[in-house]
Every structure is written in structure tokens, then in C-alpha cells.
Amino acid sequence: MQGSRADRHAADGGPTGPAASWLGGPPALSPRDFARLSAFIEGRCGIRMPPSKRTLLESRLGRRVRELGLAGFGEYCEHVLGGAAGDEVVRMVDHVTTNKTDFFREPHHFELLARDVLPALAAERGAGTRRPLRLWSAGCSTGEEPYTLAMVLLEAGRQAAGLRFGILATDLSTRVLERARGAEYTEAQVRPVPLALRRRYLLRSVRDPQVVRVCQRVRELVALEQLNLLDPDYRLRDRMDVIFCRNVFIYFERSVQERVLLQFARVLSPGGFLFLGHAESIAGLEVPFDAVAPTVYRRREGG
């Protein structure tokens, strides 16, 4: 049986057995196996995997192939794509997704949120006053963005007593969500947080003086959940008032961007706001949003 697997993989241009797979470095990813995996990843996650990403995918998944004790990528494809390894699909996604974020990244967005968006939503919709304001950090990675939102809104609440809000934070990767739940960061990672907010909302770890933890008051305002933006139904109980989805669309084809934006329009209240990343745009897409500032959009009434 072992020989038949090796022969099958050799015909695909890969290693001829476990020993050949590991000697001299990680297993080689053949063009055929790359095509199979990249098509699966794009269909499942929307993440583009052009041929230029072959080396990246080989590097990121090679370790996983070794951990599973498989003969090579051909056997890994059978293991994952056969449908019997649901848990492994999640682990694969964890390995291939890029999760780069910072506290107060693109700070003008948070300034606009506090200065213009919150007053507009309160006046027009009663969001934050007559009912809780609902925000969604889509593609939250390791939590810096939703915790930044919580601190910004708590500060706004110091000026407008009675501000009520909740934040949903989602990501496809279970690995980064676990880190977000831990809410622990290095001194370097929290450096973008203004000093007054650091003193108010961050705590020094008793175990490691170089580690800082977000305080419980902030953590309790953020609900962390796994969600795939390509799902046909996001299963949200209430419509959102604000969606932050920054530096996620750069990985999607235009058709996938439009599909996700239409989903956002369904779950965003009329007049709600959408924040995208600095390199992202909805120009040329048939979606019910109007630009109100660079990379900031508002859902059309009745759209």
C-alpha cells in the first residue's frame, strides 16, 4: 500500500516516499497539487492563489505535511480534499492566511468614527442612545482592531454619557481568534495606543513585564467568533451600524469582492457605514454604497 501511494505521487512529479520527501528540505509541491489546493482555498476562502504563490504555499503547508507524517503533497491533497478531514481544513486555512494588523491602524478612520459617524448615527438612528450601537470588525485577526474600536467608543462615552454599544469581531482563522481571546500583546505592539488610553485600558502582566493585557472592561465589549465571509448566510441576529473590513478585500477577486459587499449591504442598516483598507475601493462594482470619505462608504437608503 505504501508503495502504491509513492508511485502515484511520483507520477505527479513529487517525492517518491517519506524519506525522499524530507531529505534536503520540505516536500515539493507539484504544479498539479498546487492547482488543486489553490482552487480549493479560493473556493473556500476567496483567497487568490496565483502561480506566483506556489513557493509560499509550499513553505506554509510543508510543515503541516511533515507533522501528519504524509508522503507528500499528493497524499495531503487526498487527506484534505476528500472531505473526511474537516478539522484539517481549518488548520490549513490557519496556515495560509496572512494576519497583519495593529492597534490604531489607519488612525484617520477612528478619528472619523468618533467625530462624524457616531453623532450621525445617534441623531438619525438613535444608535448608541435609544438602542445599542452595533459594530462589526470583519477579519479581526489577533484582535487589535476590535479592541481599538472598544477603546475609542469608551472614550466617546466619556463625552456622551449613556453611549451603549457592542462589537462583533470575526475571522476565518481559529488560530488568530485564540490569540485575540487571550488579549495579550508586547510593548512594541501596544505602542500605537495613546498613552492616556494605555493607562486607562491596558494592564501589565504579572508574569512577564514585557507583556500587556487588554483590561476586562474592554474585553467584555468584544464578542469573538469564527466566520467565513464567503458563507451565503452570516447568521447575524441584528443589523450592524458600522462594519470595519480593512485589508481583506485585497486578497479577493473583483467578483468575490462584489459578492461580499452585497452580503454586507444585507446586514448593514440603511445609512450604516463601511470602512475598507487604504488600498481597497468599491469603484466599478454594482453595490449600494456611496463614498463619504477616502475608503469610507455609506449604505444607500433603500439600496
PDB file of C-alpha atoms in Angstrom:
ATOM      1  CA  MET A   1       0.000   0.000   0.000  1.00  0.00           C
ATOM      2  CA  GLN A   2       2.820   2.361   0.849  1.00  0.00           C
ATOM      3  CA  GLY A   3       4.416   1.624  -2.497  1.00  0.00           C
ATOM      4  CA  SER A   4       1.227   2.417  -4.410  1.00  0.00           C
ATOM      5  CA  ARG A   5       0.948   5.813  -2.724  1.00  0.00           C
ATOM      6  CA  ALA A   6       4.576   6.598  -3.522  1.00  0.00           C
ATOM      7  CA  ASP A   7       4.179   5.520  -7.160  1.00  0.00           C
ATOM      8  CA  ARG A   8       1.057   7.628  -7.540  1.00  0.00           C
ATOM      9  CA  HIS A   9       2.772  10.703  -6.119  1.00  0.00           C
ATOM     10  CA  ALA A  10       5.919  10.124  -8.171  1.00  0.00           C
ATOM     11  CA  ALA A  11       3.814  10.174 -11.321  1.00  0.00           C
ATOM     12  CA  ASP A  12       2.572  13.599 -10.227  1.00  0.00           C
ATOM     13  CA  GLY A  13       6.108  14.940 -10.078  1.00  0.00           C
ATOM     14  CA  GLY A  14       6.506  14.817  -6.284  1.00  0.00           C
ATOM     15  CA  PRO A  15       8.740  12.847  -3.895  1.00  0.00           C
ATOM     16  CA  THR A  16       8.810   9.065  -4.149  1.00  0.00           C
ATOM     17  CA  GLY A  17       8.271   8.300  -0.454  1.00  0.00           C
ATOM     18  CA  PRO A  18       8.543   9.649   3.096  1.00  0.00           C
ATOM     19  CA  ALA A  19      12.332   9.528   3.165  1.00  0.00           C
ATOM     20  CA  ALA A  20      12.644  11.313  -0.177  1.00  0.00           C
ATOM     21  CA  SER A  21      10.093  13.897   0.985  1.00  0.00           C
ATOM     22  CA  TRP A  22      12.142  15.065   3.948  1.00  0.00           C
ATOM     23  CA  LEU A  23      15.740  14.700   2.841  1.00  0.00           C
ATOM     24  CA  GLY A  24      17.099  18.022   1.648  1.00  0.00           C
ATOM     25  CA  GLY A  25      14.240  20.128   2.999  1.00  0.00           C
ATOM     26  CA  PRO A  26      10.435  20.344   2.923  1.00  0.00           C
ATOM     27  CA  PRO A  27       8.279  18.352   0.485  1.00  0.00           C
ATOM     28  CA  ALA A  28       7.967  19.682  -3.050  1.00  0.00           C
ATOM     29  CA  LEU A  29       4.604  20.979  -4.236  1.00  0.00           C
ATOM     30  CA  SER A  30       3.931  19.856  -7.788  1.00  0.00           C
ATOM     31  CA  PRO A  31       2.045  22.085 -10.264  1.00  0.00           C
ATOM     32  CA  ARG A  32      -0.893  19.688 -10.192  1.00  0.00           C
ATOM     33  CA  ASP A  33      -1.161  19.625  -6.402  1.00  0.00           C
ATOM     34  CA  PHE A  34      -0.752  23.397  -6.273  1.00  0.00           C
ATOM     35  CA  ALA A  35      -3.626  23.786  -8.729  1.00  0.00           C
ATOM     36  CA  ARG A  36      -5.825  21.511  -6.606  1.00  0.00           C
ATOM     37  CA  LEU A  37      -5.029  23.270  -3.333  1.00  0.00           C
ATOM     38  CA  SER A  38      -5.201  26.801  -4.729  1.00  0.00           C
ATOM     39  CA  ALA A  39      -8.602  26.130  -6.326  1.00  0.00           C
ATOM     40  CA  PHE A  40      -9.886  24.734  -3.032  1.00  0.00           C
ATOM     41  CA  ILE A  41      -8.557  27.658  -0.980  1.00  0.00           C
ATOM     42  CA  GLU A  42     -10.025  30.243  -3.333  1.00  0.00           C
ATOM     43  CA  GLY A  43     -13.382  28.467  -3.436  1.00  0.00           C
ATOM     44  CA  ARG A  44     -13.499  28.006   0.328  1.00  0.00           C
ATOM     45  CA  CYS A  45     -11.995  31.319   1.497  1.00  0.00           C
ATOM     46  CA  GLY A  46     -11.948  33.629  -1.520  1.00  0.00           C
ATOM     47  CA  ILE A  47      -8.167  33.981  -1.165  1.00  0.00           C
ATOM     48  CA  ARG A  48      -6.434  34.224  -4.529  1.00  0.00           C
ATOM     49  CA  MET A  49      -3.563  31.821  -5.054  1.00  0.00           C
ATOM     50  CA  PRO A  50      -1.965  32.664  -8.446  1.00  0.00           C
ATOM     51  CA  PRO A  51       1.031  30.589  -9.665  1.00  0.00           C
ATOM     52  CA  SER A  52       3.388  33.143  -8.115  1.00  0.00           C
ATOM     53  CA  LYS A  53       2.168  31.933  -4.681  1.00  0.00           C
ATOM     54  CA  ARG A  54       3.278  28.338  -5.230  1.00  0.00           C
ATOM     55  CA  THR A  55       6.502  28.697  -3.228  1.00  0.00           C
ATOM     56  CA  LEU A  56       4.627  30.463  -0.419  1.00  0.00           C
ATOM     57  CA  LEU A  57       2.021  27.708  -0.231  1.00  0.00           C
ATOM     58  CA  GLU A  58       4.713  25.029  -0.303  1.00  0.00           C
ATOM     59  CA  SER A  59       6.532  26.713   2.568  1.00  0.00           C
ATOM     60  CA  ARG A  60       3.464  27.261   4.728  1.00  0.00           C
ATOM     61  CA  LEU A  61       1.916  23.827   4.269  1.00  0.00           C
ATOM     62  CA  GLY A  62       5.137  21.796   4.110  1.00  0.00           C
ATOM     63  CA  ARG A  63       5.441  21.748   7.879  1.00  0.00           C
ATOM     64  CA  ARG A  64       1.864  20.512   8.193  1.00  0.00           C
ATOM     65  CA  VAL A  65       2.537  17.691   5.738  1.00  0.00           C
ATOM     66  CA  ARG A  66       5.509  16.613   7.875  1.00  0.00           C
ATOM     67  CA  GLU A  67       3.526  16.835  11.111  1.00  0.00           C
ATOM     68  CA  LEU A  68       0.904  14.483   9.692  1.00  0.00           C
ATOM     69  CA  GLY A  69       3.585  12.028   8.574  1.00  0.00           C
ATOM     70  CA  LEU A  70       2.328  12.032   4.995  1.00  0.00           C
ATOM     71  CA  ALA A  71       4.361  11.058   1.955  1.00  0.00           C
ATOM     72  CA  GLY A  72       3.990  14.451   0.318  1.00  0.00           C
ATOM     73  CA  PHE A  73       1.532  16.989  -1.020  1.00  0.00           C
ATOM     74  CA  GLY A  74      -0.260  14.455  -3.198  1.00  0.00           C
ATOM     75  CA  GLU A  75      -1.274  12.500  -0.122  1.00  0.00           C
ATOM     76  CA  TYR A  76      -2.073  15.736   1.712  1.00  0.00           C
ATOM     77  CA  CYS A  77      -4.478  16.713  -1.095  1.00  0.00           C
ATOM     78  CA  GLU A  78      -6.253  13.376  -0.730  1.00  0.00           C
ATOM     79  CA  HIS A  79      -6.411  13.866   3.028  1.00  0.00           C
ATOM     80  CA  VAL A  80      -7.877  17.380   2.897  1.00  0.00           C
ATOM     81  CA  LEU A  81      -9.874  17.481  -0.299  1.00  0.00           C
ATOM     82  CA  GLY A  82     -11.506  14.105   0.205  1.00  0.00           C
ATOM     83  CA  GLY A  83     -13.968  15.676   2.642  1.00  0.00           C
ATOM     84  CA  ALA A  84     -13.177  13.467   5.627  1.00  0.00           C
ATOM     85  CA  ALA A  85     -10.757  15.842   7.368  1.00  0.00           C
ATOM     86  CA  GLY A  86     -12.876  18.823   8.378  1.00  0.00           C
ATOM     87  CA  ASP A  87     -10.557  19.820  11.214  1.00  0.00           C
ATOM     88  CA  GLU A  88      -7.582  19.789   8.877  1.00  0.00           C
ATOM     89  CA  VAL A  89      -9.311  22.252   6.543  1.00  0.00           C
ATOM     90  CA  VAL A  90      -9.437  24.744   9.426  1.00  0.00           C
ATOM     91  CA  ARG A  91      -5.748  24.126  10.189  1.00  0.00           C
ATOM     92  CA  MET A  92      -4.838  24.577   6.531  1.00  0.00           C
ATOM     93  CA  VAL A  93      -6.660  27.907   6.403  1.00  0.00           C
ATOM     94  CA  ASP A  94      -4.823  28.968   9.555  1.00  0.00           C
ATOM     95  CA  HIS A  95      -1.510  28.251   7.848  1.00  0.00           C
ATOM     96  CA  VAL A  96      -2.214  30.032   4.560  1.00  0.00           C
ATOM     97  CA  THR A  97      -3.943  33.198   5.767  1.00  0.00           C
ATOM     98  CA  THR A  98      -1.942  36.357   6.387  1.00  0.00           C
ATOM     99  CA  ASN A  99      -2.838  38.168   9.599  1.00  0.00           C
ATOM    100  CA  LYS A 100      -1.199  41.582   9.826  1.00  0.00           C
ATOM    101  CA  THR A 101      -2.819  44.219  11.994  1.00  0.00           C
ATOM    102  CA  ASP A 102      -2.008  46.926  14.537  1.00  0.00           C
ATOM    103  CA  PHE A 103      -3.695  48.996  17.200  1.00  0.00           C
ATOM    104  CA  PHE A 104      -4.996  52.259  15.716  1.00  0.00           C
ATOM    105  CA  ARG A 105      -4.015  51.188  12.213  1.00  0.00           C
ATOM    106  CA  GLU A 106      -5.057  53.907   9.731  1.00  0.00           C
ATOM    107  CA  PRO A 107      -5.882  56.276  12.621  1.00  0.00           C
ATOM    108  CA  HIS A 108      -7.932  58.670  10.471  1.00  0.00           C
ATOM    109  CA  HIS A 109     -10.676  56.026  10.400  1.00  0.00           C
ATOM    110  CA  PHE A 110     -11.045  56.108  14.165  1.00  0.00           C
ATOM    111  CA  GLU A 111     -10.980  59.904  14.176  1.00  0.00           C
ATOM    112  CA  LEU A 112     -13.768  59.970  11.589  1.00  0.00           C
ATOM    113  CA  LEU A 113     -15.731  57.388  13.526  1.00  0.00           C
ATOM    114  CA  ALA A 114     -15.668  59.421  16.750  1.00  0.00           C
ATOM    115  CA  ARG A 115     -16.046  62.855  15.167  1.00  0.00           C
ATOM    116  CA  ASP A 116     -18.658  62.268  12.432  1.00  0.00           C
ATOM    117  CA  VAL A 117     -20.054  58.750  12.306  1.00  0.00           C
ATOM    118  CA  LEU A 118     -21.157  58.327  15.916  1.00  0.00           C
ATOM    119  CA  PRO A 119     -23.032  61.668  16.084  1.00  0.00           C
ATOM    120  CA  ALA A 120     -24.713  60.979  12.720  1.00  0.00           C
ATOM    121  CA  LEU A 121     -25.902  57.516  13.705  1.00  0.00           C
ATOM    122  CA  ALA A 122     -27.115  58.738  17.100  1.00  0.00           C
ATOM    123  CA  ALA A 123     -29.059  61.650  15.596  1.00  0.00           C
ATOM    124  CA  GLU A 124     -30.541  59.777  12.640  1.00  0.00           C
ATOM    125  CA  ARG A 125     -30.973  56.259  14.013  1.00  0.00           C
ATOM    126  CA  GLY A 126     -30.804  56.541  17.779  1.00  0.00           C
ATOM    127  CA  ALA A 127     -27.851  54.139  17.589  1.00  0.00           C
ATOM    128  CA  GLY A 128     -25.974  54.249  20.873  1.00  0.00           C
ATOM    129  CA  THR A 129     -28.722  56.170  22.633  1.00  0.00           C
ATOM    130  CA  ARG A 130     -32.197  54.716  22.090  1.00  0.00           C
ATOM    131  CA  ARG A 131     -30.672  51.346  21.260  1.00  0.00           C
ATOM    132  CA  PRO A 132     -27.146  49.891  21.352  1.00  0.00           C
ATOM    133  CA  LEU A 133     -24.782  50.808  18.539  1.00  0.00           C
ATOM    134  CA  ARG A 134     -23.640  47.639  16.737  1.00  0.00           C
ATOM    135  CA  LEU A 135     -20.204  47.391  15.131  1.00  0.00           C
ATOM    136  CA  TRP A 136     -18.547  44.529  13.289  1.00  0.00           C
ATOM    137  CA  SER A 137     -14.812  44.029  12.844  1.00  0.00           C
ATOM    138  CA  ALA A 138     -14.731  41.556   9.923  1.00  0.00           C
ATOM    139  CA  GLY A 139     -11.335  39.926   9.527  1.00  0.00           C
ATOM    140  CA  CYS A 140     -10.292  40.961  13.031  1.00  0.00           C
ATOM    141  CA  SER A 141      -7.089  38.880  13.083  1.00  0.00           C
ATOM    142  CA  THR A 142      -5.434  38.890  16.522  1.00  0.00           C
ATOM    143  CA  GLY A 143      -7.829  41.456  17.995  1.00  0.00           C
ATOM    144  CA  GLU A 144      -6.045  44.806  17.762  1.00  0.00           C
ATOM    145  CA  GLU A 145      -8.779  46.375  15.615  1.00  0.00           C
ATOM    146  CA  PRO A 146     -11.851  45.455  17.729  1.00  0.00           C
ATOM    147  CA  TYR A 147     -10.062  46.359  20.947  1.00  0.00           C
ATOM    148  CA  THR A 148      -9.125  49.702  19.397  1.00  0.00           C
ATOM    149  CA  LEU A 149     -12.788  50.236  18.486  1.00  0.00           C
ATOM    150  CA  ALA A 150     -13.817  49.448  22.056  1.00  0.00           C
ATOM    151  CA  MET A 151     -11.347  51.962  23.485  1.00  0.00           C
ATOM    152  CA  VAL A 152     -12.433  54.667  21.007  1.00  0.00           C
ATOM    153  CA  LEU A 153     -16.085  54.128  21.884  1.00  0.00           C
ATOM    154  CA  LEU A 154     -15.431  54.065  25.610  1.00  0.00           C
ATOM    155  CA  GLU A 155     -13.671  57.393  25.204  1.00  0.00           C
ATOM    156  CA  ALA A 156     -16.641  58.726  23.243  1.00  0.00           C
ATOM    157  CA  GLY A 157     -18.870  57.545  26.074  1.00  0.00           C
ATOM    158  CA  ARG A 158     -16.901  59.691  28.487  1.00  0.00           C
ATOM    159  CA  GLN A 159     -18.057  62.699  26.477  1.00  0.00           C
ATOM    160  CA  ALA A 160     -21.597  61.460  25.793  1.00  0.00           C
ATOM    161  CA  ALA A 161     -22.845  59.709  28.892  1.00  0.00           C
ATOM    162  CA  GLY A 162     -25.036  56.709  28.260  1.00  0.00           C
ATOM    163  CA  LEU A 163     -23.468  55.585  24.976  1.00  0.00           C
ATOM    164  CA  ARG A 164     -24.308  51.902  24.541  1.00  0.00           C
ATOM    165  CA  PHE A 165     -22.581  49.632  22.052  1.00  0.00           C
ATOM    166  CA  GLY A 166     -21.360  46.149  21.288  1.00  0.00           C
ATOM    167  CA  ILE A 167     -18.676  44.856  18.930  1.00  0.00           C
ATOM    168  CA  LEU A 168     -18.695  41.621  16.950  1.00  0.00           C
ATOM    169  CA  ALA A 169     -15.221  40.533  15.836  1.00  0.00           C
ATOM    170  CA  THR A 170     -14.837  37.660  13.384  1.00  0.00           C
ATOM    171  CA  ASP A 171     -12.109  35.911  11.464  1.00  0.00           C
ATOM    172  CA  LEU A 172     -11.746  32.803   9.364  1.00  0.00           C
ATOM    173  CA  SER A 173      -8.676  31.663  11.314  1.00  0.00           C
ATOM    174  CA  THR A 174      -9.246  29.887  14.613  1.00  0.00           C
ATOM    175  CA  ARG A 175      -5.570  30.373  15.469  1.00  0.00           C
ATOM    176  CA  VAL A 176      -5.708  34.162  15.455  1.00  0.00           C
ATOM    177  CA  LEU A 177      -9.048  34.169  17.275  1.00  0.00           C
ATOM    178  CA  GLU A 178      -7.451  32.278  20.148  1.00  0.00           C
ATOM    179  CA  ARG A 179      -4.743  34.918  20.345  1.00  0.00           C
ATOM    180  CA  ALA A 180      -7.385  37.642  20.265  1.00  0.00           C
ATOM    181  CA  ARG A 181      -9.218  35.996  23.159  1.00  0.00           C
ATOM    182  CA  GLY A 182      -6.001  35.990  25.155  1.00  0.00           C
ATOM    183  CA  ALA A 183      -5.781  39.780  24.570  1.00  0.00           C
ATOM    184  CA  GLU A 184      -2.056  39.837  25.403  1.00  0.00           C
ATOM    185  CA  TYR A 185       0.397  41.930  23.409  1.00  0.00           C
ATOM    186  CA  THR A 186       4.001  43.041  23.594  1.00  0.00           C
ATOM    187  CA  GLU A 187       5.132  46.538  24.489  1.00  0.00           C
ATOM    188  CA  ALA A 188       6.004  47.121  20.839  1.00  0.00           C
ATOM    189  CA  GLN A 189       2.538  46.073  19.689  1.00  0.00           C
ATOM    190  CA  VAL A 190       0.697  48.490  22.006  1.00  0.00           C
ATOM    191  CA  ARG A 191       2.992  51.426  21.207  1.00  0.00           C
ATOM    192  CA  PRO A 192       0.437  52.996  18.790  1.00  0.00           C
ATOM    193  CA  VAL A 193      -2.107  53.249  21.629  1.00  0.00           C
ATOM    194  CA  PRO A 194      -2.108  56.814  23.037  1.00  0.00           C
ATOM    195  CA  LEU A 195      -0.515  57.000  26.476  1.00  0.00           C
ATOM    196  CA  ALA A 196      -3.728  58.091  28.228  1.00  0.00           C
ATOM    197  CA  LEU A 197      -5.582  55.094  26.787  1.00  0.00           C
ATOM    198  CA  ARG A 198      -2.763  52.730  27.685  1.00  0.00           C
ATOM    199  CA  ARG A 199      -3.020  53.855  31.296  1.00  0.00           C
ATOM    200  CA  ARG A 200      -6.799  53.506  31.269  1.00  0.00           C
ATOM    201  CA  TYR A 201      -7.364  50.262  29.371  1.00  0.00           C
ATOM    202  CA  LEU A 202      -4.154  48.182  29.395  1.00  0.00           C
ATOM    203  CA  LEU A 203      -2.643  46.191  32.253  1.00  0.00           C
ATOM    204  CA  ARG A 204       0.915  44.999  32.812  1.00  0.00           C
ATOM    205  CA  SER A 205       1.217  41.218  33.013  1.00  0.00           C
ATOM    206  CA  VAL A 206       2.288  39.932  36.437  1.00  0.00           C
ATOM    207  CA  ARG A 207       4.054  37.006  34.729  1.00  0.00           C
ATOM    208  CA  ASP A 208       6.033  38.978  32.170  1.00  0.00           C
ATOM    209  CA  PRO A 209       6.703  42.737  32.481  1.00  0.00           C
ATOM    210  CA  GLN A 210       7.144  42.934  28.690  1.00  0.00           C
ATOM    211  CA  VAL A 211       3.571  41.731  28.105  1.00  0.00           C
ATOM    212  CA  VAL A 212       0.466  43.916  28.312  1.00  0.00           C
ATOM    213  CA  ARG A 213      -3.130  42.712  28.528  1.00  0.00           C
ATOM    214  CA  VAL A 214      -6.307  44.496  27.495  1.00  0.00           C
ATOM    215  CA  CYS A 215      -8.409  45.111  30.593  1.00  0.00           C
ATOM    216  CA  GLN A 216     -11.582  43.116  31.257  1.00  0.00           C
ATOM    217  CA  ARG A 217     -13.831  46.154  30.736  1.00  0.00           C
ATOM    218  CA  VAL A 218     -12.676  46.369  27.113  1.00  0.00           C
ATOM    219  CA  ARG A 219     -12.618  42.616  26.501  1.00  0.00           C
ATOM    220  CA  GLU A 220     -16.219  42.233  27.632  1.00  0.00           C
ATOM    221  CA  LEU A 221     -17.401  44.576  24.881  1.00  0.00           C
ATOM    222  CA  VAL A 222     -15.994  42.364  22.107  1.00  0.00           C
ATOM    223  CA  ALA A 223     -17.579  39.065  21.015  1.00  0.00           C
ATOM    224  CA  LEU A 224     -15.062  36.943  19.076  1.00  0.00           C
ATOM    225  CA  GLU A 225     -16.437  34.360  16.640  1.00  0.00           C
ATOM    226  CA  GLN A 226     -15.301  32.413  13.594  1.00  0.00           C
ATOM    227  CA  LEU A 227     -16.966  33.408  10.334  1.00  0.00           C
ATOM    228  CA  ASN A 228     -16.187  32.879   6.656  1.00  0.00           C
ATOM    229  CA  LEU A 229     -17.057  35.950   4.574  1.00  0.00           C
ATOM    230  CA  LEU A 230     -17.884  33.636   1.677  1.00  0.00           C
ATOM    231  CA  ASP A 231     -20.691  31.967   3.641  1.00  0.00           C
ATOM    232  CA  PRO A 232     -24.091  32.563   1.996  1.00  0.00           C
ATOM    233  CA  ASP A 233     -25.662  33.476   5.353  1.00  0.00           C
ATOM    234  CA  TYR A 234     -23.786  35.335   8.112  1.00  0.00           C
ATOM    235  CA  ARG A 235     -26.463  34.410  10.696  1.00  0.00           C
ATOM    236  CA  LEU A 236     -26.300  37.784  12.427  1.00  0.00           C
ATOM    237  CA  ARG A 237     -29.148  38.374  14.862  1.00  0.00           C
ATOM    238  CA  ASP A 238     -29.248  42.134  14.317  1.00  0.00           C
ATOM    239  CA  ARG A 239     -28.266  44.534  11.586  1.00  0.00           C
ATOM    240  CA  MET A 240     -24.982  46.328  12.011  1.00  0.00           C
ATOM    241  CA  ASP A 241     -24.467  50.099  12.091  1.00  0.00           C
ATOM    242  CA  VAL A 242     -20.737  50.068  11.261  1.00  0.00           C
ATOM    243  CA  ILE A 243     -18.578  47.468   9.530  1.00  0.00           C
ATOM    244  CA  PHE A 244     -14.778  47.598   9.537  1.00  0.00           C
ATOM    245  CA  CYS A 245     -13.391  45.220   6.906  1.00  0.00           C
ATOM    246  CA  ARG A 246      -9.928  46.527   6.179  1.00  0.00           C
ATOM    247  CA  ASN A 247      -7.152  44.919   4.158  1.00  0.00           C
ATOM    248  CA  VAL A 248      -9.240  41.821   3.488  1.00  0.00           C
ATOM    249  CA  PHE A 249     -10.564  42.600   0.006  1.00  0.00           C
ATOM    250  CA  ILE A 250      -7.035  42.847  -1.395  1.00  0.00           C
ATOM    251  CA  TYR A 251      -6.966  39.028  -1.351  1.00  0.00           C
ATOM    252  CA  PHE A 252     -10.275  38.668  -3.264  1.00  0.00           C
ATOM    253  CA  GLU A 253     -11.082  38.694  -6.966  1.00  0.00           C
ATOM    254  CA  ARG A 254     -13.413  41.528  -8.008  1.00  0.00           C
ATOM    255  CA  SER A 255     -16.364  39.165  -8.380  1.00  0.00           C
ATOM    256  CA  VAL A 256     -15.818  37.918  -4.817  1.00  0.00           C
ATOM    257  CA  GLN A 257     -15.481  41.492  -3.553  1.00  0.00           C
ATOM    258  CA  GLU A 258     -18.858  42.353  -5.068  1.00  0.00           C
ATOM    259  CA  ARG A 259     -20.462  39.238  -3.618  1.00  0.00           C
ATOM    260  CA  VAL A 260     -19.200  40.024  -0.101  1.00  0.00           C
ATOM    261  CA  LEU A 261     -20.173  43.699  -0.388  1.00  0.00           C
ATOM    262  CA  LEU A 262     -23.723  42.702  -1.293  1.00  0.00           C
ATOM    263  CA  GLN A 263     -23.749  40.494   1.796  1.00  0.00           C
ATOM    264  CA  PHE A 264     -22.546  43.455   3.855  1.00  0.00           C
ATOM    265  CA  ALA A 265     -25.358  45.566   2.413  1.00  0.00           C
ATOM    266  CA  ARG A 266     -27.883  42.978   3.606  1.00  0.00           C
ATOM    267  CA  VAL A 267     -26.629  43.015   7.190  1.00  0.00           C
ATOM    268  CA  LEU A 268     -25.858  46.753   7.412  1.00  0.00           C
ATOM    269  CA  SER A 269     -28.631  49.132   8.442  1.00  0.00           C
ATOM    270  CA  PRO A 270     -29.636  51.716   5.801  1.00  0.00           C
ATOM    271  CA  GLY A 271     -27.372  54.693   6.400  1.00  0.00           C
ATOM    272  CA  GLY A 272     -24.772  52.452   8.054  1.00  0.00           C
ATOM    273  CA  PHE A 273     -21.057  52.916   7.427  1.00  0.00           C
ATOM    274  CA  LEU A 274     -18.451  50.634   5.860  1.00  0.00           C
ATOM    275  CA  PHE A 275     -14.694  51.136   6.368  1.00  0.00           C
ATOM    276  CA  LEU A 276     -12.244  49.471   3.955  1.00  0.00           C
ATOM    277  CA  GLY A 277      -8.449  49.411   3.882  1.00  0.00           C
ATOM    278  CA  HIS A 278      -6.347  52.172   2.340  1.00  0.00           C
ATOM    279  CA  ALA A 279      -5.617  50.114  -0.806  1.00  0.00           C
ATOM    280  CA  GLU A 280      -9.219  48.999  -1.354  1.00  0.00           C
ATOM    281  CA  SER A 281     -12.061  50.515  -3.360  1.00  0.00           C
ATOM    282  CA  ILE A 282     -15.595  49.678  -4.490  1.00  0.00           C
ATOM    283  CA  ALA A 283     -15.201  51.630  -7.745  1.00  0.00           C
ATOM    284  CA  GLY A 284     -16.820  49.819 -10.672  1.00  0.00           C
ATOM    285  CA  LEU A 285     -18.819  47.407  -8.503  1.00  0.00           C
ATOM    286  CA  GLU A 286     -22.620  47.268  -8.538  1.00  0.00           C
ATOM    287  CA  VAL A 287     -23.195  47.703  -4.810  1.00  0.00           C
ATOM    288  CA  PRO A 288     -25.492  50.048  -2.814  1.00  0.00           C
ATOM    289  CA  PHE A 289     -22.783  52.164  -1.178  1.00  0.00           C
ATOM    290  CA  ASP A 290     -21.756  55.805  -1.629  1.00  0.00           C
ATOM    291  CA  ALA A 291     -18.332  57.219  -0.766  1.00  0.00           C
ATOM    292  CA  VAL A 292     -18.317  59.728   2.106  1.00  0.00           C
ATOM    293  CA  ALA A 293     -14.535  59.882   2.650  1.00  0.00           C
ATOM    294  CA  PRO A 294     -11.488  58.022   1.309  1.00  0.00           C
ATOM    295  CA  THR A 295     -12.182  54.275   1.841  1.00  0.00           C
ATOM    296  CA  VAL A 296     -15.308  55.078   3.891  1.00  0.00           C
ATOM    297  CA  TYR A 297     -18.752  54.334   2.450  1.00  0.00           C
ATOM    298  CA  ARG A 298     -22.376  54.648   3.487  1.00  0.00           C
ATOM    299  CA  ARG A 299     -25.140  52.215   2.661  1.00  0.00           C
ATOM    300  CA  ARG A 300     -27.794  53.801   0.491  1.00  0.00           C
ATOM    301  CA  GLU A 301     -31.265  54.215   1.889  1.00  0.00           C
ATOM    302  CA  GLY A 302     -33.455  51.565   0.309  1.00  0.00           C
ATOM    303  CA  GLY A 303     -30.494  50.098  -1.574  1.00  0.00           C
TER     304      GLY A 303
END
